[in-house]
Short mmCIF file of C-alpha atoms and ligand atoms in Angstrom, two decimals:
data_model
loop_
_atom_site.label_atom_id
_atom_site.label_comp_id
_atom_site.label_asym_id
_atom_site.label_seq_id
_atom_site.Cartn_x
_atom_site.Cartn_y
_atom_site.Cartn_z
CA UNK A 1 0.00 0.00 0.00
CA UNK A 2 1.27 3.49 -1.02
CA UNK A 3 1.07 6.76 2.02
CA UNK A 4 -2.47 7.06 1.77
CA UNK A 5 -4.76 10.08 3.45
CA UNK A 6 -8.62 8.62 3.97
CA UNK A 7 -10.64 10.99 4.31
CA UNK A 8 -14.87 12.01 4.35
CA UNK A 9 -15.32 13.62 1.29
CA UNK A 10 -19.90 14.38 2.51
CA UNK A 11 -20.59 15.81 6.03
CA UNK A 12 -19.07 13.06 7.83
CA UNK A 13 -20.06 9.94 8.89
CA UNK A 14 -19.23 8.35 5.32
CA UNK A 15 -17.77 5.25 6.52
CA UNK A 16 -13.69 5.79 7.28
CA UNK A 17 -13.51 3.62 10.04
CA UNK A 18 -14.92 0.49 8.23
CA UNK A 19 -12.29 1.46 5.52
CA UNK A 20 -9.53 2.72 7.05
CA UNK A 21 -9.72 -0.56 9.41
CA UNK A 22 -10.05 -2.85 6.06
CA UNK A 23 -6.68 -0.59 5.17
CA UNK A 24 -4.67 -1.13 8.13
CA UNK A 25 -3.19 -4.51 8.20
CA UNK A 26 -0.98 -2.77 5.01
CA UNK A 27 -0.15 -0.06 7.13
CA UNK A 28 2.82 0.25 9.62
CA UNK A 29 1.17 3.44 10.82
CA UNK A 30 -2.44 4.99 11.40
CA UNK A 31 -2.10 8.27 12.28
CA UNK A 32 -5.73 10.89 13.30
CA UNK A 33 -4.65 14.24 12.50
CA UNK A 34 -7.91 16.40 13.55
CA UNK A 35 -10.79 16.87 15.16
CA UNK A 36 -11.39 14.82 18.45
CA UNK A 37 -14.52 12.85 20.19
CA UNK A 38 -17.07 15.13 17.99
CA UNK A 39 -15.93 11.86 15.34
CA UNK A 40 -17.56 8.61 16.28
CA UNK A 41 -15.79 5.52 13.75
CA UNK A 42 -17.64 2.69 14.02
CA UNK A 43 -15.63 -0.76 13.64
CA UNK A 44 -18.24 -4.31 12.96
CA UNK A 45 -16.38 -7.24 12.70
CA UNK A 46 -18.79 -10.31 12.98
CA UNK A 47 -20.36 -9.66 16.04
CA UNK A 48 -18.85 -6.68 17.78
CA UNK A 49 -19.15 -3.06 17.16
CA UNK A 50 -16.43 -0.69 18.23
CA UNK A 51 -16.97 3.33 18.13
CA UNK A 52 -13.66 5.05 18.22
CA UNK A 53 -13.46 9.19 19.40
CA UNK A 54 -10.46 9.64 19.42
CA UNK A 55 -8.40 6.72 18.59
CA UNK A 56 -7.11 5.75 15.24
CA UNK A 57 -8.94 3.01 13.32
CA UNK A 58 -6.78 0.82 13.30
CA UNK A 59 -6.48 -0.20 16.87
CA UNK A 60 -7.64 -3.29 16.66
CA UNK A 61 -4.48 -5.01 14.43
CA UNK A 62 -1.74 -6.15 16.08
CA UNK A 63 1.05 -4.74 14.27
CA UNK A 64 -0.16 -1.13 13.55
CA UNK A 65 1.13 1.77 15.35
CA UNK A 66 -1.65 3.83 16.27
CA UNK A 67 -0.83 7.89 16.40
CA UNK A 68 -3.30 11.16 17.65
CA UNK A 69 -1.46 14.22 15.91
CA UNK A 70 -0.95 18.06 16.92
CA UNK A 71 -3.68 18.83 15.04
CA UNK A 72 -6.66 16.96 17.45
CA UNK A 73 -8.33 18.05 20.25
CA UNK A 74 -8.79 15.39 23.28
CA UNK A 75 -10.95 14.77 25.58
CA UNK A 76 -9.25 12.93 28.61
CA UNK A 77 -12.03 11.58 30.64
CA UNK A 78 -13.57 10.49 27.24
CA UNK A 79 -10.00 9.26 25.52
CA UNK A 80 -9.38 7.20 29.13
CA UNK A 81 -13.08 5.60 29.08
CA UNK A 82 -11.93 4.74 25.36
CA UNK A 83 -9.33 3.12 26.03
CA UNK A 84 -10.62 1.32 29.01
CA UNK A 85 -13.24 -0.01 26.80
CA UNK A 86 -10.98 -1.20 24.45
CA UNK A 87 -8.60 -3.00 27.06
CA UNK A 88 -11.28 -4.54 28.58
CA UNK A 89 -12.45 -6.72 25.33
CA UNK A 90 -8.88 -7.73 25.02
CA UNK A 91 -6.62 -4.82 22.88
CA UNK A 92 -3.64 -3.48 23.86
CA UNK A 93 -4.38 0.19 23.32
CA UNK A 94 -1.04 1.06 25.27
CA UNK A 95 1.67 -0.83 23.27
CA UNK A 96 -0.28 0.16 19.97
CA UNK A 97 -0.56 3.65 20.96
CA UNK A 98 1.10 7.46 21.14
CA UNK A 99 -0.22 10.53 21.80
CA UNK A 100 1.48 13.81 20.43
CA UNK A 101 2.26 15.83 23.17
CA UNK A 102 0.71 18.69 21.13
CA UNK A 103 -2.55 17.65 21.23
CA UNK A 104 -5.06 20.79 22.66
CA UNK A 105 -6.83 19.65 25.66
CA UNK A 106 -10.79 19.63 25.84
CA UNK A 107 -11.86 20.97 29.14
CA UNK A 108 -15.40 21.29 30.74
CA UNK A 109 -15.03 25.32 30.61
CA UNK A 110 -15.08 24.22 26.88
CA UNK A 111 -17.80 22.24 26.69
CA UNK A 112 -20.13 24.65 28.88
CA UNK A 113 -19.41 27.48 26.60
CA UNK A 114 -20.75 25.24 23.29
CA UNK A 115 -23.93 24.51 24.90
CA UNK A 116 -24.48 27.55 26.09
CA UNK A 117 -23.63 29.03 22.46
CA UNK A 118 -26.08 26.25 20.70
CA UNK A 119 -28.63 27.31 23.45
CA UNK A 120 -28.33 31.64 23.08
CA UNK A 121 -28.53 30.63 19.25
CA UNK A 122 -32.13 28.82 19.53
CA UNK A 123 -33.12 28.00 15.84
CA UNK A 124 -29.87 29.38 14.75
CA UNK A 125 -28.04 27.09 16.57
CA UNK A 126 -25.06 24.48 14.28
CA UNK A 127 -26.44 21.60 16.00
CA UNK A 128 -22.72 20.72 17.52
CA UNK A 129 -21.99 17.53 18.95
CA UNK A 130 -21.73 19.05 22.51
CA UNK A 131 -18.19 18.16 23.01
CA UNK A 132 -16.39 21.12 23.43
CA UNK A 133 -14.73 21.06 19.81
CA UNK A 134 -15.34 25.02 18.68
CA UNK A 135 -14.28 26.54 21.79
CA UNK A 136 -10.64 24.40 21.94
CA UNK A 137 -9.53 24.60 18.58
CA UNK A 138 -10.84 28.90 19.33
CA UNK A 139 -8.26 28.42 22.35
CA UNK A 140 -5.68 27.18 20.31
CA UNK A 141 -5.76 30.12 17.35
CA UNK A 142 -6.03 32.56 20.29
CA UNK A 143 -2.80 30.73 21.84
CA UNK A 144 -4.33 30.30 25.28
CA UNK A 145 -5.12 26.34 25.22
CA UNK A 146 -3.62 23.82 27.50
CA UNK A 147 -1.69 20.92 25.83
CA UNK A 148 -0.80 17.51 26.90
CA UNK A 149 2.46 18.50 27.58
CA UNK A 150 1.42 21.82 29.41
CA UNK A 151 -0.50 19.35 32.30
CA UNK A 152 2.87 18.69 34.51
CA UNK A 153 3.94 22.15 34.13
CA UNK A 154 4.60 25.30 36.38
CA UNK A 155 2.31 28.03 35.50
CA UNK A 156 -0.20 25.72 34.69
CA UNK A 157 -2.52 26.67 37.56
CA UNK A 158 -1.83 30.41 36.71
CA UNK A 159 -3.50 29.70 33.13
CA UNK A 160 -6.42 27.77 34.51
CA UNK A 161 -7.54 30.85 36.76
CA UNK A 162 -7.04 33.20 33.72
CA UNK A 163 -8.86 30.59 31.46
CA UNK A 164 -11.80 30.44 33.74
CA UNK A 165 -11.55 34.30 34.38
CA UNK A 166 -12.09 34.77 31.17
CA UNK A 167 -14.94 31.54 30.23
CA UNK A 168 -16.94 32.19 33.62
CA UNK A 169 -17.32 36.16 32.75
CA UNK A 170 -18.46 35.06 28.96
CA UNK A 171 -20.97 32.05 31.06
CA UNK A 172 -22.24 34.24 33.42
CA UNK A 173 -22.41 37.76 31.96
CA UNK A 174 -22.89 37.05 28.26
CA UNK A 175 -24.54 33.88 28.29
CA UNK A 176 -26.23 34.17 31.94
CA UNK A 177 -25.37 30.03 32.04
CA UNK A 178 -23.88 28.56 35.16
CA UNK A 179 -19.89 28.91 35.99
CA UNK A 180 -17.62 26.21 35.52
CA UNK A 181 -15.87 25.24 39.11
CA UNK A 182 -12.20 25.01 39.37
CA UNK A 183 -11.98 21.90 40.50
CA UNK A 184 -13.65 20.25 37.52
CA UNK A 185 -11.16 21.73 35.68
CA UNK A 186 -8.00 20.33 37.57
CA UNK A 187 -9.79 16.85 37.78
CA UNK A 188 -9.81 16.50 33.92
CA UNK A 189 -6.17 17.67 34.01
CA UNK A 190 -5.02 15.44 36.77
CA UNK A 191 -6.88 12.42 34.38
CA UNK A 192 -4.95 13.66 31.49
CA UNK A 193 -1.55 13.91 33.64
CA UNK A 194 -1.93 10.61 35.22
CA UNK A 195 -3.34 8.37 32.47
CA UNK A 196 -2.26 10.37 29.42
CA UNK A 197 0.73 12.15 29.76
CA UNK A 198 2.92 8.77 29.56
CA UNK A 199 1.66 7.77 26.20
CA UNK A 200 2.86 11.04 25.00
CA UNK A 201 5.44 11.13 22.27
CA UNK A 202 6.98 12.89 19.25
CA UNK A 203 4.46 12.26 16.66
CA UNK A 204 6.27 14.31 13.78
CA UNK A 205 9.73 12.58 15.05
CA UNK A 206 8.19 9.06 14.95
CA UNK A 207 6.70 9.84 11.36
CA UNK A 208 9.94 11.08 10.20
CA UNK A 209 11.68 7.64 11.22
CA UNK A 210 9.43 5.79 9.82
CA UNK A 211 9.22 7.02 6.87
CA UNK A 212 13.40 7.18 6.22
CA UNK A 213 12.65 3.24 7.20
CA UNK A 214 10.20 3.13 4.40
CA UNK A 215 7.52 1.90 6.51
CA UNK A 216 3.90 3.04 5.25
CA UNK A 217 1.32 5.48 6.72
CA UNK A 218 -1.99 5.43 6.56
CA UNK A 219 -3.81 9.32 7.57
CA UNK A 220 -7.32 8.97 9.11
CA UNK A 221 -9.38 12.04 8.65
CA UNK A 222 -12.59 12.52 10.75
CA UNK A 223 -15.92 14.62 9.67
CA UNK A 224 -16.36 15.60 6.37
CA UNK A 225 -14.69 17.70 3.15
CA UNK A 226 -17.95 19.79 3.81
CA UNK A 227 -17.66 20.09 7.40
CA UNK A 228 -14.03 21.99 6.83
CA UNK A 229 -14.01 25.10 8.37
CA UNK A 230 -12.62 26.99 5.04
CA UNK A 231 -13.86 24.75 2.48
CA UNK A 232 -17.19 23.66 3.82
CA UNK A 233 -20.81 25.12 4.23
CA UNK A 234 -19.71 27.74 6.68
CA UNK A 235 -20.80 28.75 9.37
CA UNK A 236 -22.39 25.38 9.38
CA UNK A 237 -18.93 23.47 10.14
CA UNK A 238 -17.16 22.28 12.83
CA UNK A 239 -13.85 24.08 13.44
CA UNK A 240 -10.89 22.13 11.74
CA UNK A 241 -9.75 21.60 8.38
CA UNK A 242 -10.74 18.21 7.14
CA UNK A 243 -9.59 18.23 3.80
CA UNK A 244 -6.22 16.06 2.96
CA UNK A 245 -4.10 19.16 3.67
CA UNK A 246 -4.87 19.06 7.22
CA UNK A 247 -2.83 15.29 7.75
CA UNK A 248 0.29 17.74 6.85
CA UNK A 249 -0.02 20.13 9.58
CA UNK A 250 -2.00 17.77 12.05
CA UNK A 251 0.86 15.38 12.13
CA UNK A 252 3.98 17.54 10.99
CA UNK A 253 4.60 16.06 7.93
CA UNK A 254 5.95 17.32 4.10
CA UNK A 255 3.38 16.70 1.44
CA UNK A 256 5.99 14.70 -0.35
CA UNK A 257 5.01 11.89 2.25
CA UNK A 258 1.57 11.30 0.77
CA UNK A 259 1.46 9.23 -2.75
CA UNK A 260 -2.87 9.05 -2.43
CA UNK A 261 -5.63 10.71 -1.47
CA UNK A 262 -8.77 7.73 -0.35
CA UNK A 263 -12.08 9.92 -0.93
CA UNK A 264 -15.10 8.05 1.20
CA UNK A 265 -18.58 8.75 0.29
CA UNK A 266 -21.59 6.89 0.61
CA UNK A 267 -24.03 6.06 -2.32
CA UNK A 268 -26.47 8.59 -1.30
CA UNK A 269 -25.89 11.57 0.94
CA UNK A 270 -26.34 12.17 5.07
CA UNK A 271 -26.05 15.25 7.44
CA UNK A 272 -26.12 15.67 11.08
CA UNK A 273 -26.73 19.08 12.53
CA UNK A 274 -27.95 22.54 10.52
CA UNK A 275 -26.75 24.08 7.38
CA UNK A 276 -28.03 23.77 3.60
CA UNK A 277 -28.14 20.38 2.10
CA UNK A 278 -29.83 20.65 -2.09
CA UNK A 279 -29.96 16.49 -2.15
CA UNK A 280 -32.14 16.06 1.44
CA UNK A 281 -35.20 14.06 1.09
CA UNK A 282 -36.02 13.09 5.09
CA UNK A 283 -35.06 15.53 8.04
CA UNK A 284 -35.26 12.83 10.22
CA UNK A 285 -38.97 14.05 11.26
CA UNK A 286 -40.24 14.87 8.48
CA UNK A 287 -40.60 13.36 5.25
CA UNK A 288 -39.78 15.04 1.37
CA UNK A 289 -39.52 12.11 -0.24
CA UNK A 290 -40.56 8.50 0.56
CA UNK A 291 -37.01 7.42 -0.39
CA UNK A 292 -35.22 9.47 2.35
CA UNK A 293 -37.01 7.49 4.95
CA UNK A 294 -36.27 4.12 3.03
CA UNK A 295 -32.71 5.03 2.86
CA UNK A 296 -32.21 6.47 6.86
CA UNK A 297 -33.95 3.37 8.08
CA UNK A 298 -31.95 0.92 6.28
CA UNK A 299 -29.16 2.82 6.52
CA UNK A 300 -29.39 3.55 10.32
CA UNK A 301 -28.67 6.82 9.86
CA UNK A 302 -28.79 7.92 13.71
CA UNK A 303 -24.81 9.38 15.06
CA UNK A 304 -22.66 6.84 16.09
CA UNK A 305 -21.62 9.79 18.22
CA UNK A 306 -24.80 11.22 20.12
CA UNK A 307 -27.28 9.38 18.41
CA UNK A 308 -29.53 12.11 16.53
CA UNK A 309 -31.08 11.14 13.76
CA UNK A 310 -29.18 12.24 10.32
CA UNK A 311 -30.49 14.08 7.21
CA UNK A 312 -30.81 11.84 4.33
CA UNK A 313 -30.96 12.30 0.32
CA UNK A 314 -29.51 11.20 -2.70
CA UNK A 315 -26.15 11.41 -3.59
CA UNK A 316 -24.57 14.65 -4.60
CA UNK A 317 -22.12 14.81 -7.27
CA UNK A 318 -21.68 18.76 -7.26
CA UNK A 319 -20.00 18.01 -3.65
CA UNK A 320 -18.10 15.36 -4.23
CA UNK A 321 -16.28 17.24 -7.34
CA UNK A 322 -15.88 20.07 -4.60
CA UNK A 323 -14.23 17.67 -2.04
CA UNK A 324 -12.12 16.11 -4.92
CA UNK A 325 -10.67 19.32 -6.17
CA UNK A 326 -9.74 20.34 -2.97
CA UNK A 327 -7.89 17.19 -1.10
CA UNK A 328 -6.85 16.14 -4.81
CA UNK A 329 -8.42 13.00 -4.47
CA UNK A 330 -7.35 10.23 -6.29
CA UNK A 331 -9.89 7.44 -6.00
CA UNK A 332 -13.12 6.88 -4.85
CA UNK A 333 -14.67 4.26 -1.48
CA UNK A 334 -18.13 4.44 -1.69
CA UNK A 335 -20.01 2.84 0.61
CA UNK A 336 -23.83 1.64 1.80
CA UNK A 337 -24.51 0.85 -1.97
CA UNK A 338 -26.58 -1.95 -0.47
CA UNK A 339 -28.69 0.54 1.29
CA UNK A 340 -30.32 1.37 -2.20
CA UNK A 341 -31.39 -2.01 -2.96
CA UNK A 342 -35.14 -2.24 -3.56
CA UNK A 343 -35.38 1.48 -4.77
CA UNK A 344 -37.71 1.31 -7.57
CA UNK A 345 -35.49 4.05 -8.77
CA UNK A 346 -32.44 5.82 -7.87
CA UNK A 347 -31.33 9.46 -8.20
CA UNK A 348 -27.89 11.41 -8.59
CA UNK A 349 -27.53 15.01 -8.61
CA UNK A 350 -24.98 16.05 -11.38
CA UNK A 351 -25.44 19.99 -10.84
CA UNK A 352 -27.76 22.51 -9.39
CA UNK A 353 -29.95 25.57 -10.65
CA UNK A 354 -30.08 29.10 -8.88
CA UNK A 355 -32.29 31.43 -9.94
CA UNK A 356 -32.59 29.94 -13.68
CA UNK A 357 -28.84 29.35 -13.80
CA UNK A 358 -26.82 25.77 -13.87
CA UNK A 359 -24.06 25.79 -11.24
CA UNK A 360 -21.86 22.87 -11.44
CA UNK A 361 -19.46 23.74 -8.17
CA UNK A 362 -21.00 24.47 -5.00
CA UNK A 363 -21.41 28.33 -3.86
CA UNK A 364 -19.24 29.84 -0.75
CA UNK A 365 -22.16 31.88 0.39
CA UNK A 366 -24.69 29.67 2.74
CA UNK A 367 -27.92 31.84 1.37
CA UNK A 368 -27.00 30.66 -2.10
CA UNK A 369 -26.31 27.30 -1.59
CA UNK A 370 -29.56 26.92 1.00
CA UNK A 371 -31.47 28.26 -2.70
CA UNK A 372 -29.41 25.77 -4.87
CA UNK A 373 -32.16 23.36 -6.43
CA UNK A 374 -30.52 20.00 -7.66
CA UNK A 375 -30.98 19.08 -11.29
CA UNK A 376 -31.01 15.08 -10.96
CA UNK A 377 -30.40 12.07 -13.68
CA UNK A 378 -33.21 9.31 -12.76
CA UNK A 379 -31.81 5.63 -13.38
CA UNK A 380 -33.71 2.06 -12.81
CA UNK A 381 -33.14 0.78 -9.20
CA UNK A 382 -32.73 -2.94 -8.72
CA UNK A 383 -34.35 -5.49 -7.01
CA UNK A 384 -31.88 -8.18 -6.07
CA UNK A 385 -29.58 -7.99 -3.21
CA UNK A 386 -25.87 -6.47 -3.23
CA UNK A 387 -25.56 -7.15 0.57
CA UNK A 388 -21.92 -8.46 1.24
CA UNK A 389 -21.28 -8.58 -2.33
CA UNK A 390 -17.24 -9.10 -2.61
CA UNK A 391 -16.76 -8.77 -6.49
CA UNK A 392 -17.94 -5.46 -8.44
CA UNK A 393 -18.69 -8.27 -11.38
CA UNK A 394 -21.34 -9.52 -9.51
CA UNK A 395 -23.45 -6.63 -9.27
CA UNK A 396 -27.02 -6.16 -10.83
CA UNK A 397 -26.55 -4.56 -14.04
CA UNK A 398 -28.75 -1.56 -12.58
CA UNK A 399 -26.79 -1.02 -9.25
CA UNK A 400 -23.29 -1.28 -12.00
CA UNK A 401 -24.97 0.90 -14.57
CA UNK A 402 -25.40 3.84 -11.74
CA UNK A 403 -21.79 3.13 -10.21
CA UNK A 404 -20.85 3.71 -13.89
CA UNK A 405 -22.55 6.76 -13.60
CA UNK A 406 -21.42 8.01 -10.30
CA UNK A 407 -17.96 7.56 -11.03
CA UNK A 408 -18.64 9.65 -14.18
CA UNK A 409 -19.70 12.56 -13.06
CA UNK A 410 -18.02 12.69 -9.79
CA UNK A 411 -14.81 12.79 -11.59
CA UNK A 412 -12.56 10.58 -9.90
CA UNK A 413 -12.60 6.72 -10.24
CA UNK A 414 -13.82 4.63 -7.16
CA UNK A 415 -11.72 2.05 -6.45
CA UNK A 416 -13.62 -0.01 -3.37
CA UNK A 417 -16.79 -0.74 -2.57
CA UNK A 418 -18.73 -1.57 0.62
CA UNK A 419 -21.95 -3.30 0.32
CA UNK A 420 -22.09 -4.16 4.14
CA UNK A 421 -21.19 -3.11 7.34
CA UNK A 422 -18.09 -6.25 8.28
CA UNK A 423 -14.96 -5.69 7.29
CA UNK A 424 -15.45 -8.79 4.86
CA UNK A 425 -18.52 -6.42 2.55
CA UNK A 426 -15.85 -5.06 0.46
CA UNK A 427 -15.50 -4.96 -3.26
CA UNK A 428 -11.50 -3.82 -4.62
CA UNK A 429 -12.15 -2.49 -8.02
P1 IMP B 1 -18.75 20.24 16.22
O1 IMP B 1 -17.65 19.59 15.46
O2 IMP B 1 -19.22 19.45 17.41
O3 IMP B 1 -18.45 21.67 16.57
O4 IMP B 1 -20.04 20.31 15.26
C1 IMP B 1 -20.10 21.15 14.10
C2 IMP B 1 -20.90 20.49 12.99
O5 IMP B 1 -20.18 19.35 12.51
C3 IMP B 1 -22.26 19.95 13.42
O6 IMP B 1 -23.15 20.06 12.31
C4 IMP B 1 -22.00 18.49 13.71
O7 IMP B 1 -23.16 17.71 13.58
C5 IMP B 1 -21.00 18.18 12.63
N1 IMP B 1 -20.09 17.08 12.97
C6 IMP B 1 -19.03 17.12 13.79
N2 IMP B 1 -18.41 15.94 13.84
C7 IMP B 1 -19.08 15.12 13.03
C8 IMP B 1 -18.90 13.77 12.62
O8 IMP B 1 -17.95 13.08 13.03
N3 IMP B 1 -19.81 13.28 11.73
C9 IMP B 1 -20.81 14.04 11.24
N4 IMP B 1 -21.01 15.31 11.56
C10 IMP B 1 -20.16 15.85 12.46
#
């Protein structure tokens, strides 16, 4: 296997953990290199399901070296119940993994100011995941966040009480919510300093070894190319950049490191949280199309990571070309094809209209894109069953006849295919 970046190329929650798992026995390395427990990776291999936060996907093979970059937030009390989890059905989450020593910390001063953001904002609100994520990675571009490496410090106790100075005035005053006590605060650090700060290492150093040693790397991205906080449907994002450029700075690599970029998508389209969407057929109350239900409900479109139902709707081709042109993606996982079998028929958006005009790239403005009709291409679903298929050959000629398709306008070829949840639903093209 060649340096590969995996990344969501939708809003998240397109599938990289199945595939960056299926990946990792030909990786040395897995390496996360943003966001933080906002992701939720879900792992099915026969009978057990593992979600993964914060840890790399590919935890669960023996010989993989599992690495959180710089460029991720963490969560300790949430990254030590991970772990715990994980030791307790039998892996060896400390030999497999580091932690760079870089990594922003999530604290509950954090976390209090994103509800009580979401909760001024009313209708307005993102729909975050709760966990703090806007607020650190705000504390890290406004340099006062606390690292891993900052937990064992002098001085650390001095930038706690100007921390909270500063988040209990904006709690009380601003957002009239309750204060965040001290001694919450030094509890998650003491967590972090007692369970974390041993696993910490020199991420960037250990990549640079291995690759003079030749050894390969496989880059796990978490949410989506559309969730990126330049590239994406701002303001409806989460606060990282999730495109492939990110694994550079998130890990402290050189771009000549990476020989692919591993676009995921799904064969249709979810969201979770607010923010314009063209393709949505089912809200997850209420219904726009009979198909968006059909779709969610096989699909189980509900967050691995706090359960809310998703969005649902067909796939969109105008965003994938977006999210190829700017990670330079070089082949295509789709995934959940199964999850249209029994469609009568099937739909894929190849560009949208706007005010009488054809737009075939998405716009930066939110208004415009919220107005962005999508002009669709109809095809014949198919009847028979692609569940677990394992060769592309075997498809129904309807369900290969709209791959065909997909890849075609997306412009990018796909090169796997899940038609299952297990590892073992894969089809290598
Ligand atoms: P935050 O990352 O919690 O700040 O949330 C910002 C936006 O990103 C919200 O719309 C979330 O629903 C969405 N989001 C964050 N992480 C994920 C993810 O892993 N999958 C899908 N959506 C996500």
């Amino acid at each position: 296997m060649a340096n590969t970046i995996a990344i969501g190329i939708q809003w998240g929650d397109e599938g990289k953990g199945k595939i960056v798992d299926l990946l990792a026995p030909g990786a040395d390395v897995v390496a996360r290199f943003q966001g933080g427990p906002n992701a939720g990776h879900t792992l099915i291999i026969g009978e057990t399901k593992t979600v993964l936060n914060h840890i790399p996907s590919g935890i669960l093979h023996e010989n993989t070296l599992c690495l959180i970059g710089n460029g991720t937030v963490v969560d300790a009390h949430r990254l030590v119940e991970e772990m715990a989890t994980l030791e307790s059905a039998g892996i060896p989450v400390k030999e497999r993994l580091q932690i760079s020593d870089r990594c922003q910390l999530i604290l509950p001063y954090h976390r209090a100011l994103d509800a009580a953001r979401e909760a001024a904002k009313g209708e307005a609100k993102i729909g975050t995941t709760g966990r703090g994520i806007g607020p650190t990675y705000e504390d890290k571009a406004a340099r006062r966040g606390i690292r891993l490496i900052d937990v064992d410090k002098a001085g650390l106790d001095k930038k706690i009480d100007e921390n909270l100075h500063y988040y209990n005035f904006l709690l009380t005053q601003y957002y009239h919510a309750a204060p965040v006590e001290k001694s919450t605060v030094m509890a998650a650090l003491e967590l972090a300093r007692t369970h974390l700060l041993s696993m910490t290492a020199d991420v960037t150093g250990i990549l640079s070894e291995q690759c003079q040693a030749g050894k390969t790397i496989l880059f796990e991205g978490a949410q989506g190319a559309m969730l990126d906080v330049d590239h994406g449907t701002y303001p409806y994002v989460t606060s990282s950049n999730t495109v492939a450029g990110a694994a550079l700075c998130g890990l402290g690599v050189g771009p000549g490191q990476v020989d692919e970029v591993l676009g995921i998508a799904k064969a249709y389209t979810t969201r979770v949280g607010s923010g314009p969407f063209p393709t949505e057929l089912y809200n997850g109350k209420e219904l726009m199309d009979a198909a968006g239900k059909y779709m969610a409900e096989k699909g189980h479109e509900f967050g691995s990571t706090t359960g809310r139902p998703r969005r649902t709707g067909w796939y969109d081709a105008v965003v994938v070309r977006h999210a190829v042109r700017i990670s330079g993606v070089t082949g295509l996982a789709i995934t959940k094809l199964d999850v249209l079998d029994g469609l009568k028929e099937v739909k894929l958006c190849v560009a949208y209209e706007r005010n009488g005009a054809r737009l075939e790239t998405i716009p930066s403005c939110e208004d415009e894109f919220a107005e962005c009709v999508p002009i669709y291409e109809t095809m014949a679903g198919w009847s028979e069953s692609t569940y677990g298929l394992t060769d592309v050959n075997a498809l129904p000629a309807a369900a290969k006849a709209f791959l065909d398709r997909l890849e075609a306008i997306s412009n990018c070829p796909v090169v796997m295919l899940s038609t299952g949840p297990d590892r073992a639903h894969i089809c290598h093209i």
